[in-house]
CSV table of C-alpha atoms in Angstrom, one decimal:
chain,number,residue,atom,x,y,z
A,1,UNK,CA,25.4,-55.6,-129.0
A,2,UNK,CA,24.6,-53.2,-126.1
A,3,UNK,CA,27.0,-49.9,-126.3
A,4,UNK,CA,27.3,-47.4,-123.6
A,5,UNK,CA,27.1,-43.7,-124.7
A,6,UNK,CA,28.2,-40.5,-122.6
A,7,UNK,CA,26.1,-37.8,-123.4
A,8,UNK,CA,27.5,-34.5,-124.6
A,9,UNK,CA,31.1,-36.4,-124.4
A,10,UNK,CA,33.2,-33.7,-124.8
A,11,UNK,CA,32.3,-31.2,-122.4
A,12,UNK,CA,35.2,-32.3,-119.9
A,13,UNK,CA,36.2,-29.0,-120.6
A,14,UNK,CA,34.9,-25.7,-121.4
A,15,UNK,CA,36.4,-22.5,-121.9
A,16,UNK,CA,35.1,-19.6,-119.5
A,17,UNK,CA,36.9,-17.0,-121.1
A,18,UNK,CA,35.8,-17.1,-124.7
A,19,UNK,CA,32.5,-16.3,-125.6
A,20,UNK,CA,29.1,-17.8,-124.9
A,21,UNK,CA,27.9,-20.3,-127.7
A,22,UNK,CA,25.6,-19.8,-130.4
A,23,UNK,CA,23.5,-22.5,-129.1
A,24,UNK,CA,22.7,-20.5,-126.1
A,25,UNK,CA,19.0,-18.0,-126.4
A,26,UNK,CA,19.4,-14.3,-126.0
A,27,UNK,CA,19.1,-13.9,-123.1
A,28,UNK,CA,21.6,-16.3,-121.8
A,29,UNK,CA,24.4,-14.4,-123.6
A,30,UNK,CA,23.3,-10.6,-122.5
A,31,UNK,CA,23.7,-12.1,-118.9
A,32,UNK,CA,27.1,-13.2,-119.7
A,33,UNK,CA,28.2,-10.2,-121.3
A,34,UNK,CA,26.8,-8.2,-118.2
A,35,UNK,CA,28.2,-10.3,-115.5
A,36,UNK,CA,30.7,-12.1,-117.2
A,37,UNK,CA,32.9,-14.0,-115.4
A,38,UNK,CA,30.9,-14.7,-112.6
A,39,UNK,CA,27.9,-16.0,-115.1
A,40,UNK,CA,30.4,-18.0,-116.9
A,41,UNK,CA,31.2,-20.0,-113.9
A,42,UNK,CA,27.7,-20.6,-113.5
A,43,UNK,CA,27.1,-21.6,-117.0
A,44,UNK,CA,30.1,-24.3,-116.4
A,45,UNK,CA,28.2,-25.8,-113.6
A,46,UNK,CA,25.8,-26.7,-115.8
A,47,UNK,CA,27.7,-26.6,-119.1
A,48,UNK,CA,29.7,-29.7,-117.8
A,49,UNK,CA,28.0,-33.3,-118.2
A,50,UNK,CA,31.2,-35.0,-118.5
A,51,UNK,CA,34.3,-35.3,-116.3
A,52,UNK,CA,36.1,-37.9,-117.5
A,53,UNK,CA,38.7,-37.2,-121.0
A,54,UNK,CA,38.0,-38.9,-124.0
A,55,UNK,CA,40.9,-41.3,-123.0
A,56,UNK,CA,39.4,-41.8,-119.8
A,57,UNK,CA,36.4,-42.5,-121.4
A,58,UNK,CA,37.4,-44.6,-123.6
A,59,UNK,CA,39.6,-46.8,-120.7
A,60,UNK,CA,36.1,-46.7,-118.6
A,61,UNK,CA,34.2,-48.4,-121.7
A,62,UNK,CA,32.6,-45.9,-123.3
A,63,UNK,CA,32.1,-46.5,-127.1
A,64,UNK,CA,29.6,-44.0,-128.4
A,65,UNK,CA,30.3,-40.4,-128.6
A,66,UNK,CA,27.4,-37.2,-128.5
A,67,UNK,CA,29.0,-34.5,-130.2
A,68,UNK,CA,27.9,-31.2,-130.4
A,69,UNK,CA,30.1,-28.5,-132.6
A,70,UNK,CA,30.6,-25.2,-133.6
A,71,UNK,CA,33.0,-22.2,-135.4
A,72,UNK,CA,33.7,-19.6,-133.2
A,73,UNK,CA,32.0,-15.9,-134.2
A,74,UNK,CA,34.4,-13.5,-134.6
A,75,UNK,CA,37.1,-15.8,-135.7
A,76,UNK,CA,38.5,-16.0,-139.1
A,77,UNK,CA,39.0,-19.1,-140.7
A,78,UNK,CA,37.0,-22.4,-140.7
A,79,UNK,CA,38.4,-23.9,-137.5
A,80,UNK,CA,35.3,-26.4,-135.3
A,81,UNK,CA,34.9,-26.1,-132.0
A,82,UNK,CA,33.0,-28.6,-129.2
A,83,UNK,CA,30.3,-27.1,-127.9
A,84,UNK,CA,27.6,-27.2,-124.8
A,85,UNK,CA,26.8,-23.3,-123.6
A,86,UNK,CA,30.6,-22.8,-123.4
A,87,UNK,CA,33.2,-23.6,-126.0
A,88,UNK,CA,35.8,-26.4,-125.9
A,89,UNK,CA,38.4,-27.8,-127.1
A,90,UNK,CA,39.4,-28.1,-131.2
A,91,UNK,CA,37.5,-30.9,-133.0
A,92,UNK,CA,40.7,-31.8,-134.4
A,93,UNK,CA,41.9,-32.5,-131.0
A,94,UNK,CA,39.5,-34.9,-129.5
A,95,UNK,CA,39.4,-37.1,-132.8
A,96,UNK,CA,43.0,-37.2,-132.6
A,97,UNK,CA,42.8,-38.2,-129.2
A,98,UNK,CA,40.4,-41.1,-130.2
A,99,UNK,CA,42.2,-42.7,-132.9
A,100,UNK,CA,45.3,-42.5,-131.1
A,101,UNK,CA,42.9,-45.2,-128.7
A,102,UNK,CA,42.0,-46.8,-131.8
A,103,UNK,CA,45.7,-47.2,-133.1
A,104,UNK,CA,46.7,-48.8,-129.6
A,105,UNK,CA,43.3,-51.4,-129.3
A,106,UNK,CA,43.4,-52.7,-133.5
A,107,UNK,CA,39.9,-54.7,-132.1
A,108,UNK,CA,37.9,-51.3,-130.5
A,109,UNK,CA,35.4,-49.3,-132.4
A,110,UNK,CA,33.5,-46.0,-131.8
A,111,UNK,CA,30.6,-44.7,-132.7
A,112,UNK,CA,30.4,-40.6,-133.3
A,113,UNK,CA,27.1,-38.9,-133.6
A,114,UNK,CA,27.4,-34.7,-134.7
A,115,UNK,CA,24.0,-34.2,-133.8
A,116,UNK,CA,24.1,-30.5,-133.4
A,117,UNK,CA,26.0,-28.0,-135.8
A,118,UNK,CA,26.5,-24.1,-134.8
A,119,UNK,CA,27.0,-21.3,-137.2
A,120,UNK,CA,28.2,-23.2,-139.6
A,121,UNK,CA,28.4,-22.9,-143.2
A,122,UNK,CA,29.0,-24.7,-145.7
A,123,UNK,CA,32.6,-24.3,-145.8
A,124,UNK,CA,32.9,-25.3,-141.7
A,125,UNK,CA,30.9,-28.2,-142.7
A,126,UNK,CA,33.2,-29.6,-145.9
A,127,UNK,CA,36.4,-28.7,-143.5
A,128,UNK,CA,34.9,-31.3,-140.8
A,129,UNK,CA,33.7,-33.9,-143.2
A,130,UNK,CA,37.5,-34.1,-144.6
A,131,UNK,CA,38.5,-33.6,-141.4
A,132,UNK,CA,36.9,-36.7,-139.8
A,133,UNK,CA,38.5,-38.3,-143.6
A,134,UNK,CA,41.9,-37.5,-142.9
A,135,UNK,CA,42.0,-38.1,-139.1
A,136,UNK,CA,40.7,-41.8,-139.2
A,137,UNK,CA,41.2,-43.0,-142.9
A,138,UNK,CA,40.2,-46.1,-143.5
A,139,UNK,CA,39.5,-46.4,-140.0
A,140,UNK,CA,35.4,-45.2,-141.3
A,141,UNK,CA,32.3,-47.8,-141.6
A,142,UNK,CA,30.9,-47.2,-144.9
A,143,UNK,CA,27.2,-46.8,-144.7
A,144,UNK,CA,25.5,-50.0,-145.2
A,145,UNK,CA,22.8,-52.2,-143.6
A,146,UNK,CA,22.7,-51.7,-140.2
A,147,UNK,CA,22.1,-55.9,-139.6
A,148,UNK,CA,25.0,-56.4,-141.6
A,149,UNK,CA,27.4,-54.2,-139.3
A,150,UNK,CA,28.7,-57.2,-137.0
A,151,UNK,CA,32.1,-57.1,-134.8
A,152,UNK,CA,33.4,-60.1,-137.3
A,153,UNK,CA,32.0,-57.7,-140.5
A,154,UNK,CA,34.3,-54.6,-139.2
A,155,UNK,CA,37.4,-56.6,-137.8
A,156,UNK,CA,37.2,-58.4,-141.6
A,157,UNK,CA,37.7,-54.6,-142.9
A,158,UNK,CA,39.4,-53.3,-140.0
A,159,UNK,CA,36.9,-50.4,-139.7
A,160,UNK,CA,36.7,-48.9,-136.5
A,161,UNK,CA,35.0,-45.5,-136.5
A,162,UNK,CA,30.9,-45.2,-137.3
A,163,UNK,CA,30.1,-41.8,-138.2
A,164,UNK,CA,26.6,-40.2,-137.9
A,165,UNK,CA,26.6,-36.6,-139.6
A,166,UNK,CA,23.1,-35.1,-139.0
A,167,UNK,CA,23.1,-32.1,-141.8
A,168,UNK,CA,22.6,-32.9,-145.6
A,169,UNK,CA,26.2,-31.5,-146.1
A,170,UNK,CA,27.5,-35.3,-145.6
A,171,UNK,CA,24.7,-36.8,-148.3
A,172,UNK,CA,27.0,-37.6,-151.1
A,173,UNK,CA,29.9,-39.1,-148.8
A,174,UNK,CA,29.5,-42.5,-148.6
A,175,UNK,CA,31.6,-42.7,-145.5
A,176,UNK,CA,29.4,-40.6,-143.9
A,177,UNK,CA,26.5,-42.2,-142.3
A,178,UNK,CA,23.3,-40.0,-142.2
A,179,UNK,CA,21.8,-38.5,-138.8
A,180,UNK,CA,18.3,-40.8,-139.0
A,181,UNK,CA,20.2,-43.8,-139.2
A,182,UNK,CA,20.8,-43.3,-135.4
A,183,UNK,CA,17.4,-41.8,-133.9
A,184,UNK,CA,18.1,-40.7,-130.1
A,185,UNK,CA,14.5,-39.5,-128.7
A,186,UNK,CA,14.8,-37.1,-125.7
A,187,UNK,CA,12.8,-36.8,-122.9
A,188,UNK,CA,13.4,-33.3,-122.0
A,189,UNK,CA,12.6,-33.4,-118.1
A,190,UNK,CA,13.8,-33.5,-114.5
A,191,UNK,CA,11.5,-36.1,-113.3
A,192,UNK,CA,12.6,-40.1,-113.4
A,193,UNK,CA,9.3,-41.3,-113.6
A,194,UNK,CA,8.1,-39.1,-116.4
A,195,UNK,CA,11.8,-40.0,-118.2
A,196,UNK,CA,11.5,-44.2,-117.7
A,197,UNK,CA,7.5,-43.5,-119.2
A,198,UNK,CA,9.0,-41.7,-122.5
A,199,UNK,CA,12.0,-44.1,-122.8
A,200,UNK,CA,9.9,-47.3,-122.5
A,201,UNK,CA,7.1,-45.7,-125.3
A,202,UNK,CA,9.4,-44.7,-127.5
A,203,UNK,CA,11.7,-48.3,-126.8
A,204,UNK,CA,8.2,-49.9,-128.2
A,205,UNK,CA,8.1,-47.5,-131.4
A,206,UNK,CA,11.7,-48.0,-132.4
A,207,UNK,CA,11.9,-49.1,-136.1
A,208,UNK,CA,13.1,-52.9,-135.4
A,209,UNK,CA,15.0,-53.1,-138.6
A,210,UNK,CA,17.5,-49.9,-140.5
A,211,UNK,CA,18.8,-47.8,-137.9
A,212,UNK,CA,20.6,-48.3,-134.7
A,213,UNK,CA,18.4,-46.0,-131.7
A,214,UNK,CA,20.1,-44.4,-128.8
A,215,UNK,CA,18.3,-44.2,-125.4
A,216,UNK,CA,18.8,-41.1,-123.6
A,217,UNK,CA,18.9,-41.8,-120.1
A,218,UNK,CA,19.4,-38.3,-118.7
A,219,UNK,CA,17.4,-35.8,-117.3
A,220,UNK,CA,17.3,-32.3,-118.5
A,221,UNK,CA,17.3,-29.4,-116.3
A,222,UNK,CA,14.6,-25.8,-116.7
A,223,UNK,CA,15.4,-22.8,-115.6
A,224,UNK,CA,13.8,-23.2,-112.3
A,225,UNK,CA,16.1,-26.1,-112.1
A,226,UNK,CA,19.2,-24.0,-112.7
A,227,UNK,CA,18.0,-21.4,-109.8
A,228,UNK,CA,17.3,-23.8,-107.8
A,229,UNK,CA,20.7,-25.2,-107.3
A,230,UNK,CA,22.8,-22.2,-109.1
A,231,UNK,CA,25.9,-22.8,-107.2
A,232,UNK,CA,25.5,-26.5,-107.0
A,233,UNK,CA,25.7,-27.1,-110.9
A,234,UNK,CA,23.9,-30.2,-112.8
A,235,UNK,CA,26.2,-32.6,-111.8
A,236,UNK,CA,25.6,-32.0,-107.1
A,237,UNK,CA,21.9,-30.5,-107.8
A,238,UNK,CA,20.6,-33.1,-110.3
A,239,UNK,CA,22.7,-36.3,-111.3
A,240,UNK,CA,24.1,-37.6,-108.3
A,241,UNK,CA,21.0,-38.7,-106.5
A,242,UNK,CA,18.9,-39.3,-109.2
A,243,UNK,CA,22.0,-41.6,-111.6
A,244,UNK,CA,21.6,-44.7,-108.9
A,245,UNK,CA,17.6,-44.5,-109.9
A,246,UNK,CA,18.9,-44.6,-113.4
A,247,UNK,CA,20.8,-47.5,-113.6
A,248,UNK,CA,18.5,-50.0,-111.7
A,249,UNK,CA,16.4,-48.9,-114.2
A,250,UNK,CA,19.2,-50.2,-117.0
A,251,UNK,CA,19.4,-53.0,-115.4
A,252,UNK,CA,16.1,-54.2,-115.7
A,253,UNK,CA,16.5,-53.4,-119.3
A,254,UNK,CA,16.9,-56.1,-122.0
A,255,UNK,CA,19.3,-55.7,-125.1
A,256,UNK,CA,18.3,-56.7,-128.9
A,257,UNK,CA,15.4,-56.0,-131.9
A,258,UNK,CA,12.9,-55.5,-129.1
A,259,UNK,CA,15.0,-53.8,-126.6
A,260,UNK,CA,18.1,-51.3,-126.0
A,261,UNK,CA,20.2,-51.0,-128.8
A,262,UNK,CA,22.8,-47.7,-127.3
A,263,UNK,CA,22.1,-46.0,-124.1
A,264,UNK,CA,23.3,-42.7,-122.5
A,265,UNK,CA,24.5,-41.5,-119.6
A,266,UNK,CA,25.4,-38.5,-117.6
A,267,UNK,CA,28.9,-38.3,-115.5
A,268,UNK,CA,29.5,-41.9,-116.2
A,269,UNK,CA,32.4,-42.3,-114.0
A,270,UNK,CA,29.8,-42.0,-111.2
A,271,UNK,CA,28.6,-45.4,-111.3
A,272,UNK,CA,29.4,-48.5,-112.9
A,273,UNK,CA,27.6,-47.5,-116.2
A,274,UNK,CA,29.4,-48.9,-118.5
A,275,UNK,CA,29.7,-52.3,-117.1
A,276,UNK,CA,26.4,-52.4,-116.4
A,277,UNK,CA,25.7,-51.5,-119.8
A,278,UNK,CA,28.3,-54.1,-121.5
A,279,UNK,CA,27.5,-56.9,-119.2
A,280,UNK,CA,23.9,-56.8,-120.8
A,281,UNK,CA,25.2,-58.0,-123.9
A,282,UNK,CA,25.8,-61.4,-122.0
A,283,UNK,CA,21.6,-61.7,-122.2
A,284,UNK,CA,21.8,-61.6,-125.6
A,285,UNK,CA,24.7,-64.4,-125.8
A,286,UNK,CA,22.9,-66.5,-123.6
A,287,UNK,CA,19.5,-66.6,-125.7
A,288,UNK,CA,21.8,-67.3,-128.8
A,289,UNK,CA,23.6,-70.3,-126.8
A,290,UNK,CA,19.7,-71.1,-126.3
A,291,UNK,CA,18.8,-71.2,-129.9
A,292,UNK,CA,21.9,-73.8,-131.1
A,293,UNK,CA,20.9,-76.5,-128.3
């Protein structure tokens, strides 16, 4: 089945007051420190890729979450933070958020991909692998064959949470499903055409069997970008007139071995994504309905 992703899903809110992130270069963090709160609003503008919470994203459809963390330098302790330029809120408070979802819909499930880890050591690591342990419980896929992870296989075990961990930390949990078993190739550019060419090649090298693959659908903005529309911010400047492009180009897409597996989106409360995206799977259930006449 089809499953519609947001990208950076957490970054509903970020926090202009605290520090810049690790993830950001050099330079990015002098400017803040020089200019400081006016660079930090800035930075939000383009920080933000998300405006919907993860409740509301959840209620719109959304089932696949890109999750980007981090401590916080200067802070004691081993708490995680989300992360995208700006800090937001507590790890500990999104995932509750989600399995409180998951407690009220006994048939949902959710995929969550770490995919980025900031200044983190070994011990932020082994708090957030127990972490993710304790907040869902048996809740948690255990890793096994992709093909073999059906709706009927995880309502039989009432799992609801798939877990992608991409750091060698997770390795010996088997709860834990390892980063390359969820590939998601990015395009890295502000041009459609350039982004539907790099989708559709890498589409056509996707292992067909052992992994699920994610589709980024999302352009990226440069620097010249960001100057460009400074005050505008990614979401006025770059998403809104380029996100209708996007989705006819979804919805030419088919779903299955040979075709979208998970795809993501930018600012998904802006169009109909996740519909689109779920009404897909009805292509797949139509070719099955095919094969038994």
């Amino acid at each position: 089945m089809w499953r519609a992703w947001s990208h950076d899903s957490f970054s509903f809110w970020v926090d202009v007051k605290a520090p810049v992130g690790p993830d950001q270069k050099a330079i990015v963090k002098y400017l803040a420190t020089a200019f400081r709160f006016v660079s930090k609003k800035v930075m939000k503008k383009w920080s933000m890729t998300q405006n919907l919470t993860f409740k509301e994203q959840l209620d719109a459809g959304i089932r696949y979450f890109d999750l980007r963390v981090s401590s916080k330098p200067g802070e004691s302790g081993t708490e995680i933070y989300f992360i995208h330029g700006l800090f937001g809120h507590k790890v500990r408070d999104g995932l509750s958020d989600i399995n409180s979802f998951l407690d009220a819909h006994g048939k949902e499930m959710v995929f969550l991909d770490f995919n980025h880890h900031y200044a983190m050591g070994m011990e932020h690591h082994t708090y957030l692998i127990n972490m993710l342990q304790e907040v869902f419980g048996p809740k948690l896929c255990k890793i096994g064959v992709v093909e073999e992870i059906t709706l009927d296989y995880l309502w039989e075990n009432k799992y609801q949470v798939i877990v992608f961990y991409h750091h060698p930390s997770a390795e010996s949990c088997p709860l834990i499903w390892p980063g390359n078993k969820c590939p998601a190739p990015w395009a890295n550019t502000t041009d459609t055409t350039k982004l539907f060419q790099f989708l559709e090649t890498t589409l056509g090298e996707r292992a067909k069997m052992g992994s699920f693959h994610v589709t980024q659908a999302i352009l990226t903005p440069r620097v010249k970008t960001i100057v460009k529309g400074l005050v505008k911010g990614l979401r006025n400047y770059l998403v809104e007139r380029n996100l209708p492009i996007i989705l006819t180009w979804v919805e030419t897409q088919k779903p299955g071995v040979d075709g979208i597996n998970i795809i993501t989106s930018d600012f998904v409360e802006l169009t109909d994504f996740a519909n689109t995206v779920i009404n897909l799977n009805n292509l797949l259930l139509n070719e099955q309905d095919r094969r038994k006449t």
